[in-house]
PDB file of C-alpha atoms and ligand atoms in Angstrom:
ATOM      1  CA  MET D  26      77.508  96.161 102.657  1.00  0.00           C
ATOM      2  CA  SER D  27      75.883  98.491 105.222  1.00  0.00           C
ATOM      3  CA  LYS D  28      77.893 101.330 103.642  1.00  0.00           C
ATOM      4  CA  LEU D  29      76.041 100.935 100.391  1.00  0.00           C
ATOM      5  CA  LEU D  30      72.477 100.719 101.900  1.00  0.00           C
ATOM      6  CA  ILE D  31      71.144 104.107 102.510  1.00  0.00           C
ATOM      7  CA  PRO D  32      68.388 104.044 105.087  1.00  0.00           C
ATOM      8  CA  PHE D  33      65.176 106.098 105.396  1.00  0.00           C
ATOM      9  CA  GLN D  34      63.078 104.953 108.283  1.00  0.00           C
ATOM     10  CA  ASN D  35      62.744 101.280 107.656  1.00  0.00           C
ATOM     11  CA  LYS D  36      63.237 101.469 103.858  1.00  0.00           C
ATOM     12  CA  TYR D  37      66.562 101.201 102.062  1.00  0.00           C
ATOM     13  CA  THR D  38      68.048 102.405  98.869  1.00  0.00           C
ATOM     14  CA  LEU D  39      70.906 100.275  97.323  1.00  0.00           C
ATOM     15  CA  CYS D  40      73.807 102.179  95.779  1.00  0.00           C
ATOM     16  CA  LEU D  41      74.975  99.865  92.858  1.00  0.00           C
ATOM     17  CA  SER D  42      78.442  99.891  91.124  1.00  0.00           C
ATOM     18  CA  THR D  43      78.963  98.905  87.553  1.00  0.00           C
ATOM     19  CA  GLN D  44      82.651  99.028  87.251  1.00  0.00           C
ATOM     20  CA  VAL D  45      85.784  98.668  89.315  1.00  0.00           C
ATOM     21  CA  GLY D  46      87.205 102.126  89.241  1.00  0.00           C
ATOM     22  CA  CYS D  47      85.999 104.568  86.420  1.00  0.00           C
ATOM     23  CA  ALA D  48      87.465 105.836  83.282  1.00  0.00           C
ATOM     24  CA  MET D  49      85.615 109.265  83.336  1.00  0.00           C
ATOM     25  CA  LYS D  50      88.150 110.789  85.816  1.00  0.00           C
ATOM     26  CA  CYS D  51      85.805 113.558  87.212  1.00  0.00           C
ATOM     27  CA  SER D  52      87.982 115.946  89.163  1.00  0.00           C
ATOM     28  CA  PHE D  53      85.773 115.916  92.241  1.00  0.00           C
ATOM     29  CA  CYS D  54      85.519 112.172  92.543  1.00  0.00           C
ATOM     30  CA  PHE D  55      87.608 109.842  94.692  1.00  0.00           C
ATOM     31  CA  THR D  56      86.655 106.821  92.405  1.00  0.00           C
ATOM     32  CA  GLY D  57      87.911 108.710  89.440  1.00  0.00           C
ATOM     33  CA  THR D  58      91.355 108.965  90.900  1.00  0.00           C
ATOM     34  CA  GLN D  59      92.012 105.253  90.424  1.00  0.00           C
ATOM     35  CA  GLY D  60      91.120 104.969  86.676  1.00  0.00           C
ATOM     36  CA  LEU D  61      89.130 102.035  85.259  1.00  0.00           C
ATOM     37  CA  LYS D  62      90.193  98.644  86.374  1.00  0.00           C
ATOM     38  CA  ARG D  63      87.376  96.635  84.730  1.00  0.00           C
ATOM     39  CA  HIS D  64      83.685  96.403  83.925  1.00  0.00           C
ATOM     40  CA  LEU D  65      81.502  94.379  86.147  1.00  0.00           C
ATOM     41  CA  ALA D  66      79.675  91.516  84.699  1.00  0.00           C
ATOM     42  CA  THR D  67      75.902  91.373  84.911  1.00  0.00           C
ATOM     43  CA  GLU D  68      76.033  88.706  87.609  1.00  0.00           C
ATOM     44  CA  GLU D  69      78.347  90.940  89.774  1.00  0.00           C
ATOM     45  CA  ILE D  70      75.760  93.775  89.561  1.00  0.00           C
ATOM     46  CA  ILE D  71      72.889  91.475  90.484  1.00  0.00           C
ATOM     47  CA  GLY D  72      75.282  89.921  93.226  1.00  0.00           C
ATOM     48  CA  GLN D  73      75.340  93.357  94.911  1.00  0.00           C
ATOM     49  CA  TYR D  74      71.571  93.199  95.260  1.00  0.00           C
ATOM     50  CA  ILE D  75      71.578  89.619  96.551  1.00  0.00           C
ATOM     51  CA  LEU D  76      74.164  90.440  99.214  1.00  0.00           C
ATOM     52  CA  ALA D  77      72.118  93.470 100.281  1.00  0.00           C
ATOM     53  CA  VAL D  78      68.882  91.449 100.645  1.00  0.00           C
ATOM     54  CA  ARG D  79      70.757  88.839 102.701  1.00  0.00           C
ATOM     55  CA  TRP D  80      72.358  91.406 104.829  1.00  0.00           C
ATOM     56  CA  LEU D  81      68.896  93.031 105.506  1.00  0.00           C
ATOM     57  CA  GLN D  82      67.449  89.567 106.365  1.00  0.00           C
ATOM     58  CA  GLU D  83      70.229  88.908 108.799  1.00  0.00           C
ATOM     59  CA  PHE D  84      70.829  92.259 110.494  1.00  0.00           C
ATOM     60  CA  ARG D  85      67.573  94.130 109.993  1.00  0.00           C
ATOM     61  CA  PRO D  86      64.993  91.240 110.130  1.00  0.00           C
ATOM     62  CA  ASN D  87      61.983  93.276 111.418  1.00  0.00           C
ATOM     63  CA  GLY D  88      60.118  94.667 108.332  1.00  0.00           C
ATOM     64  CA  HIS D  89      63.104  96.478 106.790  1.00  0.00           C
ATOM     65  CA  GLN D  90      62.890  96.521 103.016  1.00  0.00           C
ATOM     66  CA  LEU D  91      65.033  97.268 100.072  1.00  0.00           C
ATOM     67  CA  LYS D  92      62.947  99.677  98.029  1.00  0.00           C
ATOM     68  CA  ASN D  93      65.108 101.549  95.561  1.00  0.00           C
ATOM     69  CA  LEU D  94      68.105 100.886  93.410  1.00  0.00           C
ATOM     70  CA  VAL D  95      70.401 103.799  92.237  1.00  0.00           C
ATOM     71  CA  TYR D  96      73.424 103.400  90.062  1.00  0.00           C
ATOM     72  CA  MET D  97      75.583 105.787  91.789  1.00  0.00           C
ATOM     73  CA  GLY D  98      78.410 103.706  93.103  1.00  0.00           C
ATOM     74  CA  GLN D  99      81.741 103.013  91.369  1.00  0.00           C
ATOM     75  CA  GLY D 100      81.750 103.490  87.626  1.00  0.00           C
ATOM     76  CA  GLU D 101      79.915 105.277  84.764  1.00  0.00           C
ATOM     77  CA  PRO D 102      76.942 102.888  84.311  1.00  0.00           C
ATOM     78  CA  LEU D 103      76.364 103.839  80.607  1.00  0.00           C
ATOM     79  CA  HIS D 104      80.008 103.043  79.877  1.00  0.00           C
ATOM     80  CA  ASN D 105      79.069  99.322  80.726  1.00  0.00           C
ATOM     81  CA  PHE D 106      75.725  99.501  78.824  1.00  0.00           C
ATOM     82  CA  ASP D 107      75.253  95.767  77.945  1.00  0.00           C
ATOM     83  CA  ALA D 108      75.902  94.502  81.505  1.00  0.00           C
ATOM     84  CA  LEU D 109      73.791  97.285  82.906  1.00  0.00           C
ATOM     85  CA  LYS D 110      71.006  96.532  80.477  1.00  0.00           C
ATOM     86  CA  ALA D 111      70.937  92.897  81.250  1.00  0.00           C
ATOM     87  CA  ALA D 112      71.084  93.419  85.025  1.00  0.00           C
ATOM     88  CA  ASN D 113      68.064  95.881  84.722  1.00  0.00           C
ATOM     89  CA  GLU D 114      66.129  93.351  82.678  1.00  0.00           C
ATOM     90  CA  ILE D 115      66.572  90.813  85.558  1.00  0.00           C
ATOM     91  CA  PHE D 116      65.722  93.459  88.264  1.00  0.00           C
ATOM     92  CA  LEU D 117      62.489  94.306  86.326  1.00  0.00           C
ATOM     93  CA  ASP D 118      61.322  90.859  85.285  1.00  0.00           C
ATOM     94  CA  GLN D 119      58.528  89.164  87.138  1.00  0.00           C
ATOM     95  CA  HIS D 120      60.758  85.981  87.156  1.00  0.00           C
ATOM     96  CA  GLY D 121      63.660  88.038  88.404  1.00  0.00           C
ATOM     97  CA  THR D 122      63.439  90.356  91.311  1.00  0.00           C
ATOM     98  CA  SER D 123      60.307  92.125  89.965  1.00  0.00           C
ATOM     99  CA  ILE D 124      61.318  95.680  91.031  1.00  0.00           C
ATOM    100  CA  GLY D 125      59.143  98.441  89.680  1.00  0.00           C
ATOM    101  CA  VAL D 126      60.595 100.409  86.923  1.00  0.00           C
ATOM    102  CA  GLN D 127      60.084 103.704  88.814  1.00  0.00           C
ATOM    103  CA  LYS D 128      62.177 102.336  91.668  1.00  0.00           C
ATOM    104  CA  ILE D 129      65.496 102.246  89.568  1.00  0.00           C
ATOM    105  CA  THR D 130      67.597 105.245  88.761  1.00  0.00           C
ATOM    106  CA  ILE D 131      70.667 105.311  86.658  1.00  0.00           C
ATOM    107  CA  SER D 132      73.129 108.161  87.089  1.00  0.00           C
ATOM    108  CA  THR D 133      75.386 109.225  84.267  1.00  0.00           C
ATOM    109  CA  ALA D 134      78.065 111.908  83.924  1.00  0.00           C
ATOM    110  CA  GLY D 135      76.771 112.467  80.418  1.00  0.00           C
ATOM    111  CA  TYR D 136      78.096 109.471  78.488  1.00  0.00           C
ATOM    112  CA  LEU D 137      76.516 110.303  75.154  1.00  0.00           C
ATOM    113  CA  PRO D 138      76.865 106.848  73.432  1.00  0.00           C
ATOM    114  CA  GLY D 139      74.847 105.379  76.211  1.00  0.00           C
ATOM    115  CA  LEU D 140      72.330 108.013  76.224  1.00  0.00           C
ATOM    116  CA  ILE D 141      71.769 107.612  72.448  1.00  0.00           C
ATOM    117  CA  ARG D 142      70.896 103.992  73.207  1.00  0.00           C
ATOM    118  CA  TRP D 143      68.578 104.878  76.039  1.00  0.00           C
ATOM    119  CA  ASN D 144      65.332 105.332  74.277  1.00  0.00           C
ATOM    120  CA  GLU D 145      65.413 102.100  72.497  1.00  0.00           C
ATOM    121  CA  GLU D 146      66.960  99.833  75.169  1.00  0.00           C
ATOM    122  CA  MET D 147      66.385 101.215  78.744  1.00  0.00           C
ATOM    123  CA  SER D 148      62.630 100.898  79.178  1.00  0.00           C
ATOM    124  CA  GLY D 149      61.423 103.591  81.463  1.00  0.00           C
ATOM    125  CA  VAL D 150      63.767 103.644  84.415  1.00  0.00           C
ATOM    126  CA  ASN D 151      64.752 107.000  85.844  1.00  0.00           C
ATOM    127  CA  LEU D 152      67.691 109.012  84.630  1.00  0.00           C
ATOM    128  CA  ALA D 153      69.872 111.269  86.604  1.00  0.00           C
ATOM    129  CA  LEU D 154      72.337 113.506  85.007  1.00  0.00           C
ATOM    130  CA  SER D 155      75.425 114.882  86.799  1.00  0.00           C
ATOM    131  CA  LEU D 156      75.099 118.411  85.797  1.00  0.00           C
ATOM    132  CA  HIS D 157      77.246 120.350  88.208  1.00  0.00           C
ATOM    133  CA  SER D 158      77.479 123.450  86.068  1.00  0.00           C
ATOM    134  CA  PRO D 159      75.442 125.017  83.303  1.00  0.00           C
ATOM    135  CA  PHE D 160      78.659 126.244  81.814  1.00  0.00           C
ATOM    136  CA  GLU D 161      80.637 124.231  79.338  1.00  0.00           C
ATOM    137  CA  GLU D 162      83.948 125.448  80.525  1.00  0.00           C
ATOM    138  CA  LYS D 163      83.306 124.697  84.308  1.00  0.00           C
ATOM    139  CA  ARG D 164      81.880 121.338  83.287  1.00  0.00           C
ATOM    140  CA  ASN D 165      84.929 120.565  81.318  1.00  0.00           C
ATOM    141  CA  LYS D 166      87.002 121.009  84.555  1.00  0.00           C
ATOM    142  CA  LEU D 167      84.745 118.936  86.632  1.00  0.00           C
ATOM    143  CA  ILE D 168      83.811 116.190  84.081  1.00  0.00           C
ATOM    144  CA  PRO D 169      86.510 115.822  81.454  1.00  0.00           C
ATOM    145  CA  ILE D 170      84.192 113.858  79.039  1.00  0.00           C
ATOM    146  CA  ASN D 171      82.302 117.053  78.634  1.00  0.00           C
ATOM    147  CA  GLN D 172      85.093 118.059  76.199  1.00  0.00           C
ATOM    148  CA  ARG D 173      84.079 115.057  74.069  1.00  0.00           C
ATOM    149  CA  TYR D 174      80.239 115.063  74.715  1.00  0.00           C
ATOM    150  CA  PRO D 175      79.400 118.743  75.402  1.00  0.00           C
ATOM    151  CA  LEU D 176      76.592 119.431  77.724  1.00  0.00           C
ATOM    152  CA  ALA D 177      74.451 120.960  74.884  1.00  0.00           C
ATOM    153  CA  ASP D 178      74.445 117.576  73.009  1.00  0.00           C
ATOM    154  CA  VAL D 179      73.778 115.700  76.098  1.00  0.00           C
ATOM    155  CA  LEU D 180      70.782 117.902  77.072  1.00  0.00           C
ATOM    156  CA  LYS D 181      69.535 117.627  73.541  1.00  0.00           C
ATOM    157  CA  CYS D 182      69.535 113.820  73.750  1.00  0.00           C
ATOM    158  CA  ILE D 183      67.975 113.791  77.190  1.00  0.00           C
ATOM    159  CA  ASP D 184      65.153 116.129  76.105  1.00  0.00           C
ATOM    160  CA  GLU D 185      64.107 113.404  73.560  1.00  0.00           C
ATOM    161  CA  ILE D 186      63.586 110.758  76.247  1.00  0.00           C
ATOM    162  CA  PRO D 187      59.877 110.128  76.507  1.00  0.00           C
ATOM    163  CA  LEU D 188      58.672 110.587  80.113  1.00  0.00           C
ATOM    164  CA  LYS D 189      55.674 109.130  81.833  1.00  0.00           C
ATOM    165  CA  ARG D 190      53.241 111.295  83.724  1.00  0.00           C
ATOM    166  CA  LYS D 191      54.910 112.708  86.860  1.00  0.00           C
ATOM    167  CA  GLN D 192      58.302 111.270  85.790  1.00  0.00           C
ATOM    168  CA  TYR D 193      61.276 113.683  85.901  1.00  0.00           C
ATOM    169  CA  ILE D 194      64.791 113.763  85.047  1.00  0.00           C
ATOM    170  CA  ILE D 195      67.030 114.284  88.028  1.00  0.00           C
ATOM    171  CA  TYR D 196      69.815 116.832  87.609  1.00  0.00           C
ATOM    172  CA  GLU D 197      72.508 116.468  90.232  1.00  0.00           C
ATOM    173  CA  TYR D 198      74.490 119.518  91.144  1.00  0.00           C
ATOM    174  CA  LEU D 199      77.535 119.146  93.223  1.00  0.00           C
ATOM    175  CA  LEU D 200      78.108 122.451  95.122  1.00  0.00           C
ATOM    176  CA  ILE D 201      81.632 123.406  95.429  1.00  0.00           C
ATOM    177  CA  LYS D 202      82.867 126.432  97.383  1.00  0.00           C
ATOM    178  CA  ASN D 203      84.140 129.340  95.197  1.00  0.00           C
ATOM    179  CA  PHE D 204      83.667 127.399  92.040  1.00  0.00           C
ATOM    180  CA  ASN D 205      79.993 126.740  91.054  1.00  0.00           C
ATOM    181  CA  GLU D 206      77.891 128.020  94.057  1.00  0.00           C
ATOM    182  CA  SER D 207      77.510 131.748  93.112  1.00  0.00           C
ATOM    183  CA  ILE D 208      74.227 133.545  92.376  1.00  0.00           C
ATOM    184  CA  GLU D 209      75.194 133.787  88.621  1.00  0.00           C
ATOM    185  CA  ASP D 210      75.638 129.963  88.623  1.00  0.00           C
ATOM    186  CA  ALA D 211      72.282 129.398  90.265  1.00  0.00           C
ATOM    187  CA  HIS D 212      70.519 131.763  87.856  1.00  0.00           C
ATOM    188  CA  ALA D 213      72.122 130.145  84.790  1.00  0.00           C
ATOM    189  CA  THR D 214      71.212 126.705  86.085  1.00  0.00           C
ATOM    190  CA  GLY D 215      67.538 128.014  86.619  1.00  0.00           C
ATOM    191  CA  GLU D 216      67.362 129.331  83.112  1.00  0.00           C
ATOM    192  CA  LEU D 217      68.786 126.011  81.669  1.00  0.00           C
ATOM    193  CA  LEU D 218      66.375 123.816  83.313  1.00  0.00           C
ATOM    194  CA  ARG D 219      63.188 126.035  83.648  1.00  0.00           C
ATOM    195  CA  GLU D 220      61.301 124.484  80.765  1.00  0.00           C
ATOM    196  CA  LYS D 221      62.207 120.852  81.622  1.00  0.00           C
ATOM    197  CA  MET D 222      60.645 118.045  83.587  1.00  0.00           C
ATOM    198  CA  ALA D 223      63.395 118.482  86.126  1.00  0.00           C
ATOM    199  CA  ILE D 224      64.177 117.879  89.790  1.00  0.00           C
ATOM    200  CA  VAL D 225      67.489 119.296  91.014  1.00  0.00           C
ATOM    201  CA  ASN D 226      69.451 117.340  93.723  1.00  0.00           C
ATOM    202  CA  LEU D 227      71.963 119.744  95.399  1.00  0.00           C
ATOM    203  CA  ILE D 228      74.929 117.834  96.736  1.00  0.00           C
ATOM    204  CA  PRO D 229      77.276 119.782  98.992  1.00  0.00           C
ATOM    205  CA  PHE D 230      80.799 118.608  98.156  1.00  0.00           C
ATOM    206  CA  ASN D 231      82.221 115.945 100.597  1.00  0.00           C
ATOM    207  CA  PRO D 232      85.918 116.529 100.812  1.00  0.00           C
ATOM    208  CA  PHE D 233      88.205 113.529 100.562  1.00  0.00           C
ATOM    209  CA  PRO D 234      91.932 113.252 101.317  1.00  0.00           C
ATOM    210  CA  GLY D 235      93.712 115.123  98.570  1.00  0.00           C
ATOM    211  CA  SER D 236      90.803 116.861  97.090  1.00  0.00           C
ATOM    212  CA  GLU D 237      91.281 120.308  95.723  1.00  0.00           C
ATOM    213  CA  PHE D 238      87.655 121.350  96.402  1.00  0.00           C
ATOM    214  CA  GLU D 239      85.901 122.458  99.611  1.00  0.00           C
ATOM    215  CA  ARG D 240      82.351 122.270 100.816  1.00  0.00           C
ATOM    216  CA  PRO D 241      80.270 125.451 100.611  1.00  0.00           C
ATOM    217  CA  GLU D 242      78.807 127.360 103.550  1.00  0.00           C
ATOM    218  CA  GLN D 243      75.257 126.221 104.486  1.00  0.00           C
ATOM    219  CA  SER D 244      73.958 129.855 103.982  1.00  0.00           C
ATOM    220  CA  GLN D 245      75.277 129.696 100.402  1.00  0.00           C
ATOM    221  CA  ILE D 246      73.693 126.291  99.817  1.00  0.00           C
ATOM    222  CA  GLU D 247      70.253 127.719 100.960  1.00  0.00           C
ATOM    223  CA  ILE D 248      70.620 130.820  98.772  1.00  0.00           C
ATOM    224  CA  PHE D 249      71.338 128.587  95.777  1.00  0.00           C
ATOM    225  CA  LYS D 250      68.320 126.601  96.474  1.00  0.00           C
ATOM    226  CA  SER D 251      65.998 129.461  96.815  1.00  0.00           C
ATOM    227  CA  ILE D 252      67.166 130.907  93.510  1.00  0.00           C
ATOM    228  CA  LEU D 253      66.439 127.606  91.709  1.00  0.00           C
ATOM    229  CA  GLU D 254      63.022 127.520  93.391  1.00  0.00           C
ATOM    230  CA  SER D 255      62.246 130.996  91.930  1.00  0.00           C
ATOM    231  CA  TYR D 256      62.324 129.232  88.578  1.00  0.00           C
ATOM    232  CA  LYS D 257      59.760 126.771  89.793  1.00  0.00           C
ATOM    233  CA  LEU D 258      62.064 123.883  89.922  1.00  0.00           C
ATOM    234  CA  PRO D 259      61.695 121.260  92.669  1.00  0.00           C
ATOM    235  CA  VAL D 260      64.927 121.251  94.665  1.00  0.00           C
ATOM    236  CA  LEU D 261      66.361 118.708  97.209  1.00  0.00           C
ATOM    237  CA  ILE D 262      69.468 119.235  99.213  1.00  0.00           C
ATOM    238  CA  ARG D 263      70.864 115.646  99.541  1.00  0.00           C
ATOM    239  CA  GLY D 264      71.849 114.647 103.018  1.00  0.00           C
ATOM    240  CA  THR D 265      75.378 113.499 103.543  1.00  0.00           C
ATOM    241  CA  LYS D 266      74.716 110.227 105.172  1.00  0.00           C
ATOM    242  CA  GLY D 267      77.915 108.239 104.668  1.00  0.00           C
ATOM    243  CA  ASP D 268      80.389 110.962 104.324  1.00  0.00           C
ATOM    244  CA  ASP D 269      81.908 109.922 107.619  1.00  0.00           C
ATOM    245  CA  ILE D 270      82.730 106.602 106.015  1.00  0.00           C
ATOM    246  CA  LEU D 271      83.755 107.829 102.664  1.00  0.00           C
ATOM    247  CA  ALA D 272      80.761 106.199 101.029  1.00  0.00           C
ATOM    248  CA  ALA D 273      78.911 109.303  99.715  1.00  0.00           C
ATOM    249  CA  CYS D 274      78.501 109.790  95.937  1.00  0.00           C
ATOM    250  CA  GLY D 275      81.901 109.785  94.172  1.00  0.00           C
ATOM    251  CA  GLN D 276      83.811 108.717  97.264  1.00  0.00           C
ATOM    252  CA  LEU D 277      84.046 104.946  96.859  1.00  0.00           C
ATOM    253  CA  ASN D 278      87.512 103.731  96.125  1.00  0.00           C
ATOM    254  CA  THR D 279      88.581 100.169  96.200  1.00  0.00           C
ATOM    255  CA  LYS D 280      91.952 101.299  97.832  1.00  0.00           C
ATOM    256  CA  LEU D 281      90.144 101.825 101.004  1.00  0.00           C
TER     257      LEU D 281
HETATM  258  S1  SF4 V   7      81.677 110.825  89.393  1.00  0.00           S
HETATM  259 FE1  SF4 V   7      80.964 108.966  88.474  1.00  0.00          FE
HETATM  260  S2  SF4 V   7      81.520 109.053  86.404  1.00  0.00           S
HETATM  261 FE2  SF4 V   7      82.652 110.659  87.404  1.00  0.00          FE
HETATM  262  S3  SF4 V   7      84.756 109.489  87.841  1.00  0.00           S
HETATM  263 FE3  SF4 V   7      83.347 109.282  89.600  1.00  0.00          FE
HETATM  264  S4  SF4 V   7      82.364 107.311  89.328  1.00  0.00           S
HETATM  265 FE4  SF4 V   7      83.199 107.983  87.414  1.00  0.00          FE
END
């Protein structure tokens, strides 16, 4: 459990899974290597929360709180939409866990059938898109479902999501050495996002056993960030807490 609770001072973010394995087969992702075993039921998603709360009560009893939920564990959340939706309704309901809508973030690889349902059925929670490249060809290599649901269609759908004041779409960008970390990649990403309510999360790739990709140099990460900032985009470089235990994003594998 401690692997899935990400601490910041005495506040914690819980990383939730929605499936065992994943059907999306992203080429950078450890989870994707095992394929989809099954969807999780709503109670199994809620169960992760209950276990986390109990773990905190037992092992961090002095004022440590679970503050945020992020669906960034195993699985493509929007591929298990009905269970995800029901779990969120329980998380949000005052008779459930009464978590604020702004404290929940769902991350997707760009599963368009789920995004099409989002506006009607997903009531104001935050959305994060795994962007990883502004170019369709490169994205095809990283996220195979991009061939079926191209980035242009995904972005068009996301652009139609109504946002509250100060609400942003999070665009996650996995930085991979000699693949998508160049100055041209950075400028094309800046151009793509410059008019949007966007926050960019840069995630330096965490190598896993057998992966074909490498982590970029720190200097290149900083250059990429400063180019995006020149387009007036807020940019964060995600820390790699958990990479030593293979629990950073895209590294969960039930074979471990
Ligand atoms: S990155 Fe996410 S969507 Fe892609 S294979 Fe891994 S778990 Fe699935």
